[in-house]
Short mmCIF file of C-alpha atoms in Angstrom, two decimals:
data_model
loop_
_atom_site.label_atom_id
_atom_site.label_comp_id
_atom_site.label_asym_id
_atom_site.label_seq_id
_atom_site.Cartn_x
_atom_site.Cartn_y
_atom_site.Cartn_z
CA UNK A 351 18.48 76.98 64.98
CA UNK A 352 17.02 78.15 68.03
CA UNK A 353 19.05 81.01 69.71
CA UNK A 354 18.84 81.92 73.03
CA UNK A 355 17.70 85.49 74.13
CA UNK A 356 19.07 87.62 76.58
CA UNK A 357 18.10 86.48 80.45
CA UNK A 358 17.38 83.39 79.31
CA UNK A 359 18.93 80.09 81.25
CA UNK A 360 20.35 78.85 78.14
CA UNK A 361 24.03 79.67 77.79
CA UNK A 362 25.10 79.78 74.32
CA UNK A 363 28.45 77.70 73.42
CA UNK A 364 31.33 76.80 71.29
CA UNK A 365 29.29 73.77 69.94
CA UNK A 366 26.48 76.49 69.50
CA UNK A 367 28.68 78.42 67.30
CA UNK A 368 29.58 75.26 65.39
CA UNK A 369 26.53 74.12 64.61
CA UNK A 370 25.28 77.35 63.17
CA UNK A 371 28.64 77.69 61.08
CA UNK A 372 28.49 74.14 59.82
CA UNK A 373 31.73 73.12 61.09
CA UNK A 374 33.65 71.25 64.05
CA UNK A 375 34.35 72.73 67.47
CA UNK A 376 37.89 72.26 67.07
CA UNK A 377 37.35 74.65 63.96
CA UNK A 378 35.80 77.16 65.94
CA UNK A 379 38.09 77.23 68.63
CA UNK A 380 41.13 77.53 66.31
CA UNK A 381 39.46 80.37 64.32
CA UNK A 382 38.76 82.43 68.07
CA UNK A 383 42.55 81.13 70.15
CA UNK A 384 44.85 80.67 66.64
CA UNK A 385 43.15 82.94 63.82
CA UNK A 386 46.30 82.92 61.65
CA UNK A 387 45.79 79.04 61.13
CA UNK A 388 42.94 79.01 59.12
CA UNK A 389 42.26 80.72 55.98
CA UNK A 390 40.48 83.91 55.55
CA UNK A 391 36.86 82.45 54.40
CA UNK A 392 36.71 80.01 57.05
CA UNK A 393 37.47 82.73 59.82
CA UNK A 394 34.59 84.75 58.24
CA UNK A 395 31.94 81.83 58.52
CA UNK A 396 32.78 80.93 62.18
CA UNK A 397 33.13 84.67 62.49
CA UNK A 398 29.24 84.88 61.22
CA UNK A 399 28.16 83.03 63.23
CA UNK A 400 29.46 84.44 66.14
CA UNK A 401 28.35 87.68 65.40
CA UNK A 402 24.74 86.20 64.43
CA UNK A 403 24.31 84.26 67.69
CA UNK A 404 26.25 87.05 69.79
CA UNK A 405 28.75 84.36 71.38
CA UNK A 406 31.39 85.84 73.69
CA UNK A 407 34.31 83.67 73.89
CA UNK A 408 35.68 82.74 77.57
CA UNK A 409 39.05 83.29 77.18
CA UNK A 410 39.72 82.60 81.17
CA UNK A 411 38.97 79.21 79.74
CA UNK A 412 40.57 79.27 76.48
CA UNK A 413 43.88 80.25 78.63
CA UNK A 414 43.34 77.32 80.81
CA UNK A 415 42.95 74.54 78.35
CA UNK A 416 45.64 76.07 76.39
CA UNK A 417 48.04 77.19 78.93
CA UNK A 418 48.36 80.05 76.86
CA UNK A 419 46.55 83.53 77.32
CA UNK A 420 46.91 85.35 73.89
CA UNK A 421 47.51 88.39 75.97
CA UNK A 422 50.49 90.66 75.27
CA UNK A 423 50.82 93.23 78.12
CA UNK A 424 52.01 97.40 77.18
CA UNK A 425 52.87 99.84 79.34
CA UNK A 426 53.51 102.91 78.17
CA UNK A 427 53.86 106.88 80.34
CA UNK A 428 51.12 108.83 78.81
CA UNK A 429 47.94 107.65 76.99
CA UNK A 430 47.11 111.24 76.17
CA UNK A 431 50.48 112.54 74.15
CA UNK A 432 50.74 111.35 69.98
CA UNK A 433 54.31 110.03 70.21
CA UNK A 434 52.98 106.82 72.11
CA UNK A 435 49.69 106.94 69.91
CA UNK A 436 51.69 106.52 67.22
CA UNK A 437 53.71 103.75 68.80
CA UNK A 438 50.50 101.80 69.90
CA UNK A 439 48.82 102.02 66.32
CA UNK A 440 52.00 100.00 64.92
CA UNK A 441 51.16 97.49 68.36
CA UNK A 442 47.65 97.08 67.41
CA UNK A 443 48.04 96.11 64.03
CA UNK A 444 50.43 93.66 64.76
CA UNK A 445 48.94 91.85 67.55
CA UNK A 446 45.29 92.00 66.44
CA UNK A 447 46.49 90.39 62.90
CA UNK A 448 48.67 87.44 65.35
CA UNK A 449 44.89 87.08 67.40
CA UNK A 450 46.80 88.30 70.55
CA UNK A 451 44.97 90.77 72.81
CA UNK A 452 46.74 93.94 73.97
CA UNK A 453 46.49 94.99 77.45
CA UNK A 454 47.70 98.37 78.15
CA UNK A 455 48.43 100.33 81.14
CA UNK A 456 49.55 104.07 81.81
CA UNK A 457 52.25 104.66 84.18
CA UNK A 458 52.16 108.45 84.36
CA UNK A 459 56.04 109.05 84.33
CA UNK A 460 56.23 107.63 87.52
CA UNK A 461 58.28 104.28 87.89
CA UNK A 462 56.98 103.60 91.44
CA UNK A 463 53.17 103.35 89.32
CA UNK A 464 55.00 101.58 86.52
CA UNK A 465 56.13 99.08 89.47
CA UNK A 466 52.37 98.76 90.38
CA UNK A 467 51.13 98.29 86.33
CA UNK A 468 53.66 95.82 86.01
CA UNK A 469 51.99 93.62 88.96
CA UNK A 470 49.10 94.01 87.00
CA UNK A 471 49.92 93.22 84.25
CA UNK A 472 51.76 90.11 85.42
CA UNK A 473 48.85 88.99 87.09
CA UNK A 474 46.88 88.37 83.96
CA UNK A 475 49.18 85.79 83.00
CA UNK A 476 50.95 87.77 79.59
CA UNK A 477 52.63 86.16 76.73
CA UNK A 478 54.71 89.23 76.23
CA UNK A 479 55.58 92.51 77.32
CA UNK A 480 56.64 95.83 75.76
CA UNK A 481 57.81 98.43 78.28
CA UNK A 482 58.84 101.88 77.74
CA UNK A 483 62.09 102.83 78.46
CA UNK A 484 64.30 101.05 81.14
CA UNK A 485 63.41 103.20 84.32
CA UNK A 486 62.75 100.52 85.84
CA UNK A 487 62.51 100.63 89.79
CA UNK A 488 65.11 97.63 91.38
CA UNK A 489 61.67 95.63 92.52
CA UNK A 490 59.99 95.72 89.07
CA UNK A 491 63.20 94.93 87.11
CA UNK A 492 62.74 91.62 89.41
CA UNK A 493 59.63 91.03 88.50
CA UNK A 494 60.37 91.16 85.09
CA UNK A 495 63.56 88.52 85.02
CA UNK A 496 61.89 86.51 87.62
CA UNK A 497 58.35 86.45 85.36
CA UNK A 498 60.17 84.22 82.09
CA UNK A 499 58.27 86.05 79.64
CA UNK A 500 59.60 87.79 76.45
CA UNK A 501 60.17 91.56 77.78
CA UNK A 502 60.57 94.68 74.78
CA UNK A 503 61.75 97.82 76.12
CA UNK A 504 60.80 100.84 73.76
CA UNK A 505 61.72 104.51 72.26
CA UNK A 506 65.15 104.07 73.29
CA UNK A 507 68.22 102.38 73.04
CA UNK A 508 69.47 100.81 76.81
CA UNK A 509 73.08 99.79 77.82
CA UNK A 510 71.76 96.75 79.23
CA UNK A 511 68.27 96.06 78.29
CA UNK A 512 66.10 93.71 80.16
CA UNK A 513 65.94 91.45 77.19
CA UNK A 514 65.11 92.71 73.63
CA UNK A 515 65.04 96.71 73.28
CA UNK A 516 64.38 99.14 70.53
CA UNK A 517 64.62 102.42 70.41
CA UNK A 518 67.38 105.01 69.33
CA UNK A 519 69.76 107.11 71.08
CA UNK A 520 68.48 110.37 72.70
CA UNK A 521 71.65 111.72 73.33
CA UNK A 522 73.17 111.67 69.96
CA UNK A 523 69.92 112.97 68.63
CA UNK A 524 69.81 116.15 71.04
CA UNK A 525 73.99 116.20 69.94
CA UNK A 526 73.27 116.28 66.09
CA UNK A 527 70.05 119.16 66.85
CA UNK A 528 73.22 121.31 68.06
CA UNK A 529 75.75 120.01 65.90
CA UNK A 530 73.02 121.48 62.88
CA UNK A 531 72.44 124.71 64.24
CA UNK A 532 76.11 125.57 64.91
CA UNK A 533 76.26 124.78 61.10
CA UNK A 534 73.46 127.35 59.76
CA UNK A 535 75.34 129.74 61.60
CA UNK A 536 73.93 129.94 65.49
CA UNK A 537 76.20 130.33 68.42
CA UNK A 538 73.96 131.12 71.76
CA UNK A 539 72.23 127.91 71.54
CA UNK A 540 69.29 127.72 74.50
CA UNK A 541 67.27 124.65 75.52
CA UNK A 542 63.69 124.52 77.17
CA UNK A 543 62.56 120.81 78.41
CA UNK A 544 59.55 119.98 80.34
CA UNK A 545 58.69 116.97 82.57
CA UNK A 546 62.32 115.84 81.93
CA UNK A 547 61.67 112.14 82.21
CA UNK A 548 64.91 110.13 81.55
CA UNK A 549 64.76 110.52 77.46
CA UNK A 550 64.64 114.47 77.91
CA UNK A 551 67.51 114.44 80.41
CA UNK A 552 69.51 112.24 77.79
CA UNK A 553 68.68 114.85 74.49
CA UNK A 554 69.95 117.81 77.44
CA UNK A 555 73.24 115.92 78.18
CA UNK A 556 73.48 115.57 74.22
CA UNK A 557 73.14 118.98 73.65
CA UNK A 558 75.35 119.87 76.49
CA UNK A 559 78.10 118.16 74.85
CA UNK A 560 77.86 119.38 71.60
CA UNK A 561 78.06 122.60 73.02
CA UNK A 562 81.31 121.52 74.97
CA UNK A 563 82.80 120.42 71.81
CA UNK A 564 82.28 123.13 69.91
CA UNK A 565 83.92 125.57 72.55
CA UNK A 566 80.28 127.13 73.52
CA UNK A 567 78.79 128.13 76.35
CA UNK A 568 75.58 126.15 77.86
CA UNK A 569 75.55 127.78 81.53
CA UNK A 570 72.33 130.31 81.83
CA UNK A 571 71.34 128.76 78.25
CA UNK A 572 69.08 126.41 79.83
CA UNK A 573 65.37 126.24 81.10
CA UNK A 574 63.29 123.47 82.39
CA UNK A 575 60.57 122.68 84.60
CA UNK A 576 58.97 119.60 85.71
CA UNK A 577 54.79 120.32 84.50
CA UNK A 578 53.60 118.32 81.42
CA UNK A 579 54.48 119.68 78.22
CA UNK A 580 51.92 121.97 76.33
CA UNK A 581 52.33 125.07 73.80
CA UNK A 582 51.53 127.31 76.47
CA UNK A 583 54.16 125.97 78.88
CA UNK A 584 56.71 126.04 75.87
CA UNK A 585 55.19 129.50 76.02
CA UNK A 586 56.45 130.51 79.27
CA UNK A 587 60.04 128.61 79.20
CA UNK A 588 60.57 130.51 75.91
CA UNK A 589 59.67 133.56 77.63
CA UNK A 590 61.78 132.71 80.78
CA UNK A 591 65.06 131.92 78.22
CA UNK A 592 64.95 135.62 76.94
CA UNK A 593 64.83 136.84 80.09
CA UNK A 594 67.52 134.69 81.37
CA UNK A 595 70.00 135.33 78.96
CA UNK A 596 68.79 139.17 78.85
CA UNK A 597 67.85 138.06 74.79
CA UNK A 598 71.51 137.41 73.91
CA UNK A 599 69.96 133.40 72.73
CA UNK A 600 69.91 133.40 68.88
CA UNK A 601 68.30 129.20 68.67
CA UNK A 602 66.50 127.41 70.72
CA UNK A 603 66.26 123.47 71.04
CA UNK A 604 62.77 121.81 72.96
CA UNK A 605 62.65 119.05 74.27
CA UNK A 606 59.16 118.49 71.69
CA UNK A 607 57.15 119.96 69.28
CA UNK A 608 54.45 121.02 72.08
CA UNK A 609 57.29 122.95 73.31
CA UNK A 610 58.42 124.20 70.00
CA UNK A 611 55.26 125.43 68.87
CA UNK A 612 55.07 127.79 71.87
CA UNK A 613 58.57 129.10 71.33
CA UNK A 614 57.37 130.10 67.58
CA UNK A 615 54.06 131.64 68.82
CA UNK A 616 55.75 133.52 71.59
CA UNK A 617 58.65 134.84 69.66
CA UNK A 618 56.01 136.12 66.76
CA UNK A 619 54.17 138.00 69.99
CA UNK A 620 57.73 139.22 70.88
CA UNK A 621 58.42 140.32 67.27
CA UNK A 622 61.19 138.34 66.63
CA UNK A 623 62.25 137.13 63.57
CA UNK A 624 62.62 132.85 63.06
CA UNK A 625 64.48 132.13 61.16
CA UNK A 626 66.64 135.37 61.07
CA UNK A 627 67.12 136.64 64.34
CA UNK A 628 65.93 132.77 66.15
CA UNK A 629 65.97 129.35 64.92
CA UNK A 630 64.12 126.88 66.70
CA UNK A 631 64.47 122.93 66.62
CA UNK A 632 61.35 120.72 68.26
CA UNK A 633 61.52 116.98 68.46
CA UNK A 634 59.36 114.40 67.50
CA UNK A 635 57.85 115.90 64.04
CA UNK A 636 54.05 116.00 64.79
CA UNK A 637 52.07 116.89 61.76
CA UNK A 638 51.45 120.58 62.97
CA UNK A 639 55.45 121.21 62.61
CA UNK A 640 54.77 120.56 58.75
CA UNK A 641 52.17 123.35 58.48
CA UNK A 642 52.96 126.24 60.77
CA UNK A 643 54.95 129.04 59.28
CA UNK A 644 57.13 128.95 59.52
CA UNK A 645 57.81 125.57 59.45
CA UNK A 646 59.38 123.74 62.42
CA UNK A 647 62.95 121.90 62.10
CA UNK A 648 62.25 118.78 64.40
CA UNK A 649 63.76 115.19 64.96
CA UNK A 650 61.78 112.90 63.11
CA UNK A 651 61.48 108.83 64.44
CA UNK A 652 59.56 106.16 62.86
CA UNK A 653 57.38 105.95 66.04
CA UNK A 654 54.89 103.27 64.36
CA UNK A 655 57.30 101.55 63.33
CA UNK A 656 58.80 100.83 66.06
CA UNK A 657 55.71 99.32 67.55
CA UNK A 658 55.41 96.70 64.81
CA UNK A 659 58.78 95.69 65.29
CA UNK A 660 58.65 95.41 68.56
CA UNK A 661 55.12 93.62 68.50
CA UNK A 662 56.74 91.11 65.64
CA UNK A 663 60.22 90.77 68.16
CA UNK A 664 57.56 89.59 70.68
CA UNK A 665 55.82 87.16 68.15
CA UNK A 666 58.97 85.72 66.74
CA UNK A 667 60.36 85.01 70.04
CA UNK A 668 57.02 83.26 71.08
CA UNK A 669 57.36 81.65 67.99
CA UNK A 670 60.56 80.30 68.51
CA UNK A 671 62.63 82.53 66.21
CA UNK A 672 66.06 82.79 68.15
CA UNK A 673 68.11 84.34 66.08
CA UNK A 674 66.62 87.85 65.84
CA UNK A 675 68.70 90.46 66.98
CA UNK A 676 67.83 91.37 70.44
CA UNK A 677 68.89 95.39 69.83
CA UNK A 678 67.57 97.33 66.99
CA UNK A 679 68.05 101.44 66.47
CA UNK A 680 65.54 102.30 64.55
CA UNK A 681 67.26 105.80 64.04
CA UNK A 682 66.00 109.15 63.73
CA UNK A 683 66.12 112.15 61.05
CA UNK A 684 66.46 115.76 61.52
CA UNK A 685 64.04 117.26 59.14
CA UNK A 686 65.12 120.42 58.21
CA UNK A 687 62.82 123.38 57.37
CA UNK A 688 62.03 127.07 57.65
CA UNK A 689 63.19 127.91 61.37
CA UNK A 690 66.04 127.23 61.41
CA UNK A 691 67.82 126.74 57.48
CA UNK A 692 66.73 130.64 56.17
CA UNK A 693 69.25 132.28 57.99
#
């Protein structure tokens, strides 16, 4: 066969792709719009063939005839930080193996932007949406009921979700972080938190509480500031707690690892002993917290996880499946280590 070059008027097509992979149209367009339909070797000789002629599907069409787009829209705060990398990976596996397309959008912690993605993404025409968090502004929650489509908020756990949500509680997890250092035998319990979107402020309120409870002081234990979290900004709030609380604090609980990490490199500058003299307590175990020394206590959650779930909630709903629950905690672990279980 005959294929048609680059700049030339000939525009390759679906029947194209057919002939050259010795099978119907209909065959070809199930294997690009409804992969998971047909078995493995046929996708792989329509897929040939596609790659050999360098066919590029028009999905604007595919939509049309179908009245389906195969587009699943994500918005998510920060493409830049791992916990959401993490979180997308699970996504991407999920959709790409259903033949739906992920469209994703950053909001930048701002829910006025997120209002702005959300037109966007709505605009495409999506099959689904996961969301993060339920910080909605009043005009995009609108958007959302008024658009029909099946609507997954992430990473935490909502009092009244949109539709489906998973995630896991915030507050109990910054609770428990307190609730295990009053254990090991810490009293002046301090806690640094930067950006302090709505999951931070929950883990503060948490640890607030705890504190309450156990008859301890939080007043001058806290420091926060509204930058983007890095080590050297955990650096300085560390820093900033000693000062404040003229180095009476004895554990410290950050809002992340970033955060963390800065705390242990600052206090080692400052020649104080973690785990004896400090503990420290991060959140979100990144893989550095394994291999510093020493090692970091942090709150571990089953980040990609929680994207495939929430990628197959999506899917089974589209699919028809009803009866899934329309909640799911997916939990969290404090994984103890080195700064703050030697004391």
């Amino acid at each position: 066969m005959k294929v048609a070059k680059p700049g030339s008027e000939k525009k390759l097509t679906l029947i194209d792709v057919a002939v050259a992979a010795g099978v119907s149209a209909i065959t070809v367009s199930r294997v690009i719009n409804q992969p998971e339909k047909v078995s493995e070797a046929l996708r792989q000789q329509v897929q040939k063939a596609i790659d050999m002629l360098g066919y590029i599907p028009n999905q604007h069409a595919s939509s049309l005839a179908s009245s389906k787009s195969k587009v699943i829209g994500v918005s998510i705060p920060s493409l830049s930080n791992v916990v959401f990398t993490d979180v997308l990976r699970g996504v991407y596996d999920v959709m790409g193996t259903a033949g739906y397309k992920v469209l994703l959008v950053d909001t930048h912690y701002s829910p006025l932007e997120e209002e702005k993605m959300i037109r966007t993404l709505l605009s495409q025409s999506p099959e689904g949406l996961i969301i993060t968090g339920g910080d909605q502004t009043r005009t995009c929650h609108n958007l959302l009921q008024k658009s029909r489509v099946p609507v997954v908020q992430i990473m935490e756990l909502l009092e009244e979700p949109l539709d489906m949500n998973i995630g896991f509680s915030h507050w109990q997890a910054g609770y428990d972080v307190v609730t295990h250092l009053l254990e090991e035998g810490y009293e002046r319990i301090g806690f640094i938190a930067a950006r302090m979107d709505p999951r931070a402020q929950q883990r503060m309120l948490g640890f607030k509480k705890a504190l309450e409870d156990a008859d301890k002081s939080w007043k001058n234990f806290i420091v926060t500031t509204p930058e983007p979290s890095s080590i050297s900004v955990g650096c300085e709030l560390f820093k900033s707690l000693v000062a404040l609380t003229e180095g009476a604090v004895d554990a410290v609980f950050c809002v992340n690892d970033d955060l963390a990490l800065g705390a242990l490199f600052e206090s080692q500058r400052m020649n104080i002993n973690v785990p004896k003299d400090l503990a420290i307590c991060g959140f979100n175990d990144i893989e550095a917290s394994r291999f510093v020394n020493p090692s970091l206590t942090s709150v571990q959650v089953n980040r990609y996880e929680m994207g495939v779930k929430a990628a197959e909630m999506i899917i089974d709903r589209l699919n028809g499946k009803l009866d899934e629950p329309k909640v799911v905690d997916m939990g969290y672990q404090i994984k103890k280590r080195q700064s703050s279980t030697n004391r």
